[in-house]
PDB file of C-alpha atoms in Angstrom:
ATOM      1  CA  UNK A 869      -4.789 -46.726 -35.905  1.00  0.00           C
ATOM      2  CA  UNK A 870      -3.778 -45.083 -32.603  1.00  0.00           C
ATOM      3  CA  UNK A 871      -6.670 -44.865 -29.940  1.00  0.00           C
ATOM      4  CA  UNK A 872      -6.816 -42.140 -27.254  1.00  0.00           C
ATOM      5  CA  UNK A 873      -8.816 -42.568 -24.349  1.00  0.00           C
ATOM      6  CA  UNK A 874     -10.082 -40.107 -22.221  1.00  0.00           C
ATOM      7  CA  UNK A 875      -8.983 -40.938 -18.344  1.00  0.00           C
ATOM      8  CA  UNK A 876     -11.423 -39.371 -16.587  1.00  0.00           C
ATOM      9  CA  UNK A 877     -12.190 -40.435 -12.982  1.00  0.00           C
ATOM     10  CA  UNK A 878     -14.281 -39.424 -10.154  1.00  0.00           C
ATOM     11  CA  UNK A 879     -12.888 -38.064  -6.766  1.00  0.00           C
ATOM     12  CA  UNK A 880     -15.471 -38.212  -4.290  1.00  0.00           C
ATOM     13  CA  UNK A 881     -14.646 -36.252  -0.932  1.00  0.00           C
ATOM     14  CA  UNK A 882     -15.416 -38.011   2.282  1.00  0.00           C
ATOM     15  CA  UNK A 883     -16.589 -36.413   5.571  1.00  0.00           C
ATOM     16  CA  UNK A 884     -13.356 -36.229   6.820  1.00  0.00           C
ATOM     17  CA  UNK A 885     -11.673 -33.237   5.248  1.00  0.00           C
ATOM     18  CA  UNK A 886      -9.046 -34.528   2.796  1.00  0.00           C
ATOM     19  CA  UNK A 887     -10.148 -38.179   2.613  1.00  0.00           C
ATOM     20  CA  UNK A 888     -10.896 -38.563  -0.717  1.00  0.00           C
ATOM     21  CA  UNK A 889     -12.826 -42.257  -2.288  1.00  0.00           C
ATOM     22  CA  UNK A 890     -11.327 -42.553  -6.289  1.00  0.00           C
ATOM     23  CA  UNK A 891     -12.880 -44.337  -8.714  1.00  0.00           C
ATOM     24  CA  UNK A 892     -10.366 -44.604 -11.490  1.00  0.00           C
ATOM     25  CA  UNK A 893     -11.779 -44.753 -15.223  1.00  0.00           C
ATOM     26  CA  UNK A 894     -11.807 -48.726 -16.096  1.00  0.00           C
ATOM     27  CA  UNK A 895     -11.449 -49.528 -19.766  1.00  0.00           C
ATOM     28  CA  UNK A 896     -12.613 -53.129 -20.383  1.00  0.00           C
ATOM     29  CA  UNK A 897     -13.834 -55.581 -23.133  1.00  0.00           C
ATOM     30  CA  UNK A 898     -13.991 -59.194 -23.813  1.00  0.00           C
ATOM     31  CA  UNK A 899     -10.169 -59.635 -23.213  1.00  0.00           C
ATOM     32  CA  UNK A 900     -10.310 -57.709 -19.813  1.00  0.00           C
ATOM     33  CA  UNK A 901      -9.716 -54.697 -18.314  1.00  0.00           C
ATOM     34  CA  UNK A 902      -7.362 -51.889 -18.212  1.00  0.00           C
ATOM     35  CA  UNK A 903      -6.747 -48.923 -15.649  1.00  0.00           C
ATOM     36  CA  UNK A 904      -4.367 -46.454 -14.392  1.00  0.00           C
ATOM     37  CA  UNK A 905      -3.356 -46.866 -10.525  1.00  0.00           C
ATOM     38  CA  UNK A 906      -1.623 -43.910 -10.350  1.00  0.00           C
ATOM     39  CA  UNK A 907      -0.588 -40.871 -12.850  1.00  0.00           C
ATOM     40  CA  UNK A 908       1.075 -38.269 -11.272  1.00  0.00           C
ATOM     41  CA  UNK A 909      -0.474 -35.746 -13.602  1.00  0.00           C
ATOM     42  CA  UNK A 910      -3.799 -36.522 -13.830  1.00  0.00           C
ATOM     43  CA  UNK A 911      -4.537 -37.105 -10.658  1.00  0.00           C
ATOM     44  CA  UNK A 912      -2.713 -33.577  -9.833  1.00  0.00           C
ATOM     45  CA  UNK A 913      -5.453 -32.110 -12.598  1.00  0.00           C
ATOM     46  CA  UNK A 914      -7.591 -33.608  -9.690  1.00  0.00           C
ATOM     47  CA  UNK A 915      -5.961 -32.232  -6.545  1.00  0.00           C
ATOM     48  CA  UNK A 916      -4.499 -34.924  -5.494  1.00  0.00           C
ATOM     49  CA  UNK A 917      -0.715 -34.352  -6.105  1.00  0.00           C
ATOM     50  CA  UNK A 918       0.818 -36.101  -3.309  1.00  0.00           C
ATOM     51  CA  UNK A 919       4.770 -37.882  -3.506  1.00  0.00           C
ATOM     52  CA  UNK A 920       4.849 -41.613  -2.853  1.00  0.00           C
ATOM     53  CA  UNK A 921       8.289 -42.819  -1.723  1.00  0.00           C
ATOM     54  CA  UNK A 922       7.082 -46.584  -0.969  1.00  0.00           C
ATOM     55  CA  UNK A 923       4.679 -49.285  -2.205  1.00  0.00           C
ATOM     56  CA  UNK A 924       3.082 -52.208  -0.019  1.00  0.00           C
ATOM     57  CA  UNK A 925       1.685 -55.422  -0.623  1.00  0.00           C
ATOM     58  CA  UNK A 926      -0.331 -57.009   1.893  1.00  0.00           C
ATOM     59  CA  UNK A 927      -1.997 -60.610   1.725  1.00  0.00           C
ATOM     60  CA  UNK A 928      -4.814 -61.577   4.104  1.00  0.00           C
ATOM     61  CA  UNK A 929      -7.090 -64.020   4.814  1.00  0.00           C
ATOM     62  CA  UNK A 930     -10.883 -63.898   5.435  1.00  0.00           C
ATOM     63  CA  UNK A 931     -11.700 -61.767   9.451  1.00  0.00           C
ATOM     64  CA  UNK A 932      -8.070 -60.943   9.460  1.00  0.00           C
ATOM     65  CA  UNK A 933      -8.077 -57.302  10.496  1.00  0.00           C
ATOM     66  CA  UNK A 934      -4.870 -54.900  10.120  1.00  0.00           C
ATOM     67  CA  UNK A 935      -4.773 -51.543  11.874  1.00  0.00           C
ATOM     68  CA  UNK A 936      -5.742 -49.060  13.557  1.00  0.00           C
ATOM     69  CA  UNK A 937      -1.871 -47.893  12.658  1.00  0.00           C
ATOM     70  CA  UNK A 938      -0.419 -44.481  11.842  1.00  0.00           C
ATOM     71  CA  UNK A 939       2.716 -43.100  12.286  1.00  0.00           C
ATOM     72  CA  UNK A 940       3.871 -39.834  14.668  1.00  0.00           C
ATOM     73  CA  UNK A 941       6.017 -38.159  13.812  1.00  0.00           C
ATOM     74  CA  UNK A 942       6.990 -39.514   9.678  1.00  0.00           C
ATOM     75  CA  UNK A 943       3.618 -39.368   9.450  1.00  0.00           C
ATOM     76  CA  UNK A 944       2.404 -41.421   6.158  1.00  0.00           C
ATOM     77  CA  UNK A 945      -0.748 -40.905   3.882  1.00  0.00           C
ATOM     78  CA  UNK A 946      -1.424 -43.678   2.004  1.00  0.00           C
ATOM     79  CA  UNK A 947      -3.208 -44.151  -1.638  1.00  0.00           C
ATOM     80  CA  UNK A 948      -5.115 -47.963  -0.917  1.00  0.00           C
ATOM     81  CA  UNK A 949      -6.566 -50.043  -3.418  1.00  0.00           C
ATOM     82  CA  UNK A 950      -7.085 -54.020  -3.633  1.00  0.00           C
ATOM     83  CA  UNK A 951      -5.982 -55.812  -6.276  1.00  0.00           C
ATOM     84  CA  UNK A 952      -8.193 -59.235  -5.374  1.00  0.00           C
ATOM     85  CA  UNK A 953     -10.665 -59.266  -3.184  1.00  0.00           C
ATOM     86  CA  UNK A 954     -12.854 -57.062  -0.938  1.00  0.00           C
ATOM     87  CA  UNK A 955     -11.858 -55.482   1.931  1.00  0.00           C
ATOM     88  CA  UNK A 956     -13.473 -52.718   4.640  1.00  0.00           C
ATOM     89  CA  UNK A 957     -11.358 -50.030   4.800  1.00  0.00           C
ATOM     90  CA  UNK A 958     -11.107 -47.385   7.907  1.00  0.00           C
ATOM     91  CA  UNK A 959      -9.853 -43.842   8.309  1.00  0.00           C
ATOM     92  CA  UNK A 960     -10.046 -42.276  11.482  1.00  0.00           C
ATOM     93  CA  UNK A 961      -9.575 -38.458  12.275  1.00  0.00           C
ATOM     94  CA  UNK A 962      -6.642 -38.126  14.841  1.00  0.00           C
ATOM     95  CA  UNK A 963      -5.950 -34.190  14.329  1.00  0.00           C
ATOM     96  CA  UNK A 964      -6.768 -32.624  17.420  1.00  0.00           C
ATOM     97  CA  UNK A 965      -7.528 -29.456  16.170  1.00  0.00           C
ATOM     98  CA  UNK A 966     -10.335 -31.105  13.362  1.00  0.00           C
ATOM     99  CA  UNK A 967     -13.343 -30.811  14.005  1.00  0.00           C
ATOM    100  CA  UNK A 968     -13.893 -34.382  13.012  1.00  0.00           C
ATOM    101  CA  UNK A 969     -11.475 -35.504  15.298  1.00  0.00           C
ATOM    102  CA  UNK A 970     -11.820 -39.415  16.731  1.00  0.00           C
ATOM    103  CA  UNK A 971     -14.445 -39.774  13.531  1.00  0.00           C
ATOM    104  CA  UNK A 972     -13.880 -42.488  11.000  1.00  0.00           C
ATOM    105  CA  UNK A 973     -14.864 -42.903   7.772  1.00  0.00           C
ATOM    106  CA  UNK A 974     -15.275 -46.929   5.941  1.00  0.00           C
ATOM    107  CA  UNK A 975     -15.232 -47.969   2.304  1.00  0.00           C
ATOM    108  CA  UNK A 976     -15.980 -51.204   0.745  1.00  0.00           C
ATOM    109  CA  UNK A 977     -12.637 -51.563  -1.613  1.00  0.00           C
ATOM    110  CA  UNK A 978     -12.756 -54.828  -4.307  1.00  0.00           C
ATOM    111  CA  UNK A 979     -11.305 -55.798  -6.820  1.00  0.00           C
ATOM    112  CA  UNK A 980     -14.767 -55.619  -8.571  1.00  0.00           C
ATOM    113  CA  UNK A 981     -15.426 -51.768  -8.022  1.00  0.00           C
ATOM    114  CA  UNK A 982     -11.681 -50.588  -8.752  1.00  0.00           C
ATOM    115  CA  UNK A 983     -12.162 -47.870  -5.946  1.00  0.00           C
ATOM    116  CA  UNK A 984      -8.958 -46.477  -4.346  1.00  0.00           C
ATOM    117  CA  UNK A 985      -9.053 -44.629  -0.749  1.00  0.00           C
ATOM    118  CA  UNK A 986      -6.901 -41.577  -0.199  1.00  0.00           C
ATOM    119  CA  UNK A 987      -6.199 -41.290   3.892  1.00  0.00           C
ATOM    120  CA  UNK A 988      -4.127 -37.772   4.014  1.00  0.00           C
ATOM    121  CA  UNK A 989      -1.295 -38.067   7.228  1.00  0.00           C
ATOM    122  CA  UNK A 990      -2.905 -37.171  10.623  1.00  0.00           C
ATOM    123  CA  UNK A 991      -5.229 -40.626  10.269  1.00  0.00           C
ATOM    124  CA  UNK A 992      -5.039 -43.852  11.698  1.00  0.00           C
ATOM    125  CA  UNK A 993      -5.799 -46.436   9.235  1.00  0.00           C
ATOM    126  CA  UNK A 994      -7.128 -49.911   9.570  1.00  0.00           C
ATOM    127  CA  UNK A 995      -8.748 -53.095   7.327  1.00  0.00           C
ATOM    128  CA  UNK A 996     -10.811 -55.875   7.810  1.00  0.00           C
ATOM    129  CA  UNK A 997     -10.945 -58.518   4.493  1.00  0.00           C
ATOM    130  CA  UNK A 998     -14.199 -59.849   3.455  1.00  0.00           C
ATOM    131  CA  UNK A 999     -13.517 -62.106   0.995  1.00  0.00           C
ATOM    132  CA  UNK A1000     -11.081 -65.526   1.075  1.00  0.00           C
ATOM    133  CA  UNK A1001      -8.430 -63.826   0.555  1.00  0.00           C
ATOM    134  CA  UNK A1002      -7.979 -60.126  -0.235  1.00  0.00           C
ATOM    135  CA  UNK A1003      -4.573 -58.648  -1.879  1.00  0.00           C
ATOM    136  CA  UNK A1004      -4.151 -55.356  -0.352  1.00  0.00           C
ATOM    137  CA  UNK A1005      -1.961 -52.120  -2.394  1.00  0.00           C
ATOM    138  CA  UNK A1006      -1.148 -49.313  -0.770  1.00  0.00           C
ATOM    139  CA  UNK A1007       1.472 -45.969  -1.869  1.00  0.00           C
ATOM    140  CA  UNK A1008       3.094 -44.418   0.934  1.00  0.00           C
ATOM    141  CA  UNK A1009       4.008 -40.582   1.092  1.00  0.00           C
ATOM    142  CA  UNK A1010       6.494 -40.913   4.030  1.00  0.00           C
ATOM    143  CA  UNK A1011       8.471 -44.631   4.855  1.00  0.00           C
ATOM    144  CA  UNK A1012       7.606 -46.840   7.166  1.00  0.00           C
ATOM    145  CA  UNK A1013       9.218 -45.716  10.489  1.00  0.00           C
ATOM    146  CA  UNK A1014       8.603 -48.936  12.982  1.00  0.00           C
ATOM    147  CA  UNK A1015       9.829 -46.587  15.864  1.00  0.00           C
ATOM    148  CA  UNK A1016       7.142 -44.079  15.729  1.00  0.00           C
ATOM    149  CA  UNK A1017       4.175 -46.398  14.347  1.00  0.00           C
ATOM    150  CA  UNK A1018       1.173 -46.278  17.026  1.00  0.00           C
ATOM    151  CA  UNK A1019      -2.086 -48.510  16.898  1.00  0.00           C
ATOM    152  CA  UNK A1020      -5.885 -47.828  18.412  1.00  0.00           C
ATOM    153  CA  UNK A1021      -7.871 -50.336  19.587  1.00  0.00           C
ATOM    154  CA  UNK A1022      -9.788 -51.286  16.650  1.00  0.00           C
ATOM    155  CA  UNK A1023     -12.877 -51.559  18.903  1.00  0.00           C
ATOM    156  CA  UNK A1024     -12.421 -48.606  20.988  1.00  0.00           C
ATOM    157  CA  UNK A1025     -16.321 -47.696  22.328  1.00  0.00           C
ATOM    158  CA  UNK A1026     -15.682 -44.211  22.016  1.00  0.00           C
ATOM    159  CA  UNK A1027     -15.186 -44.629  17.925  1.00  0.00           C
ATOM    160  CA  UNK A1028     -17.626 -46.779  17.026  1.00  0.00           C
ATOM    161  CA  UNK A1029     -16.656 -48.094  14.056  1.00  0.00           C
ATOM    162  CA  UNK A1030     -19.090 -50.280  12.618  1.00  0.00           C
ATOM    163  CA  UNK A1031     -17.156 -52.985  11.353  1.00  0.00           C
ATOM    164  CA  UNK A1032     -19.060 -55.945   9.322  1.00  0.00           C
ATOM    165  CA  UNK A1033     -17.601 -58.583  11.302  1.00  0.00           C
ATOM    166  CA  UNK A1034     -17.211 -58.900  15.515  1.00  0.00           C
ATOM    167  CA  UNK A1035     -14.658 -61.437  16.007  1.00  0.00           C
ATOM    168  CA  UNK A1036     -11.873 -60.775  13.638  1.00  0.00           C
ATOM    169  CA  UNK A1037      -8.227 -62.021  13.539  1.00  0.00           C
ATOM    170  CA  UNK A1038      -5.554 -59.714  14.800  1.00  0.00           C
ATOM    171  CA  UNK A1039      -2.051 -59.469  15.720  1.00  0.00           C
ATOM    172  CA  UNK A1040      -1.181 -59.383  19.299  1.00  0.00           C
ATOM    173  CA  UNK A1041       0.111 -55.852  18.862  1.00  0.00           C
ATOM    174  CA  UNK A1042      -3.110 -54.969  17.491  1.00  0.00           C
ATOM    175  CA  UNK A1043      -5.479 -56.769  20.032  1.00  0.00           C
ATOM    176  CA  UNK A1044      -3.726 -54.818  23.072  1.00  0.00           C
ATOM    177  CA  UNK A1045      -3.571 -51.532  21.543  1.00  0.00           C
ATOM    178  CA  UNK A1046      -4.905 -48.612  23.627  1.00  0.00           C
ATOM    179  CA  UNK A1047      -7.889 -46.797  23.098  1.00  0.00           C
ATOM    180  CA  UNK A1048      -7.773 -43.183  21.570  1.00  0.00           C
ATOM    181  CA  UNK A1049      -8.151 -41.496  24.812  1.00  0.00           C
ATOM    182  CA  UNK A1050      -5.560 -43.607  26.569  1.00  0.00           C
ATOM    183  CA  UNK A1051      -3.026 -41.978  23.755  1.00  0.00           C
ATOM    184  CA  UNK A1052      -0.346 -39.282  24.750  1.00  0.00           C
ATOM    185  CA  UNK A1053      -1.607 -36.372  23.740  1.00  0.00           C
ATOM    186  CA  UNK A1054       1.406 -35.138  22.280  1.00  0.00           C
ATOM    187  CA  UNK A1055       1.406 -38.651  20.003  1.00  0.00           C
ATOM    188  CA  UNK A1056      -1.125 -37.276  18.591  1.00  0.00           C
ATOM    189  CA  UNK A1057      -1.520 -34.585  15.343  1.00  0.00           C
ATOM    190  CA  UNK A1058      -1.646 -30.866  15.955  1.00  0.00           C
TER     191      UNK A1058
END
């Protein structure tokens, strides 16, 4: 006997216009779950009808923190989920014209809740892992471009962000990035 399933999901919008927080429909019983990560036509039915041209894996341990990144021009929006784990995930506004610009937005992604984070291009985009290990997805719409990829200062005073740990690991890119304001304007996103 054939079973059909309806794969309804909820698409929450954020503050930020065009962030969107997805919480995929989970199908699960005493064997486990099952979910869709990504269905190019359902997730059109739900606006969201972006092209993905590259997938990332990312392994981290505990207070490691990845980011603020983004990419000018080549600019990438990125479809994030973890697969084990629990991370805090970041978006911050860097459209000029928005006006949310230099705002951020944060969502708890696990591998308990399922939730997926949409961060459109024109964001920076950063992590910090909360559990022993987290194992980070993440679609791309645009490829990774090392010569135009920027970084913020993940502390930068004049964003705020209210990260859920104050001493975190980071790269040495990432620990002497600039802050926002210290940014060429025209680095920036019209």
């Amino acid at each position: 006997m054939e079973r059909s399933f309806q794969h309804n999901m909820k698409v929450l919008p954020c503050k930020l216009a065009g962030v969107l927080v997805i919480e995929p429909k989970v199908f699960g019983d005493a064997r486990g779950f099952f979910m869709e990560t990504w269905n190019l036509r359902r997730y059109g039915e739900n606006h969201i009808d972006m092209s993905f041209v590259q997938d990332n894996v990312s392994l981290s341990r505990r207070g490691t923190l990845r980011g603020l990144h983004f990419q000018n021009p080549n600019a990438q929006g990125k479809l994030l989920s973890v697969i084990q784990g629990e991370v805090f995930d970041v978006a911050v506004d860097l459209r000029r014209a928005s006006p949310t610009f230099g705002q951020w937005h944060g969502v708890h992604l696990s591998s308990e809740n399922q939730r997926q984070f949409y961060v459109p291009p024109g964001f920076a985009h950063g992590f910090l892992v909360l559990s022993e290990t987290a194992l980070f997805l993440y679609k791309c719409t645009d490829y990774y471009s090392p010569q135009d990829e920027l970084t913020v200062r993940w502390n930068d005073p004049d964003l705020a962000i209210q990260w859920p740990i104050k001493d975190p690991i980071l790269s040495a890119r990432d620990a002497q990035a600039p802050a926002l304001h210290d940014l060429a304007k025209e680095r920036l996103f019209e």
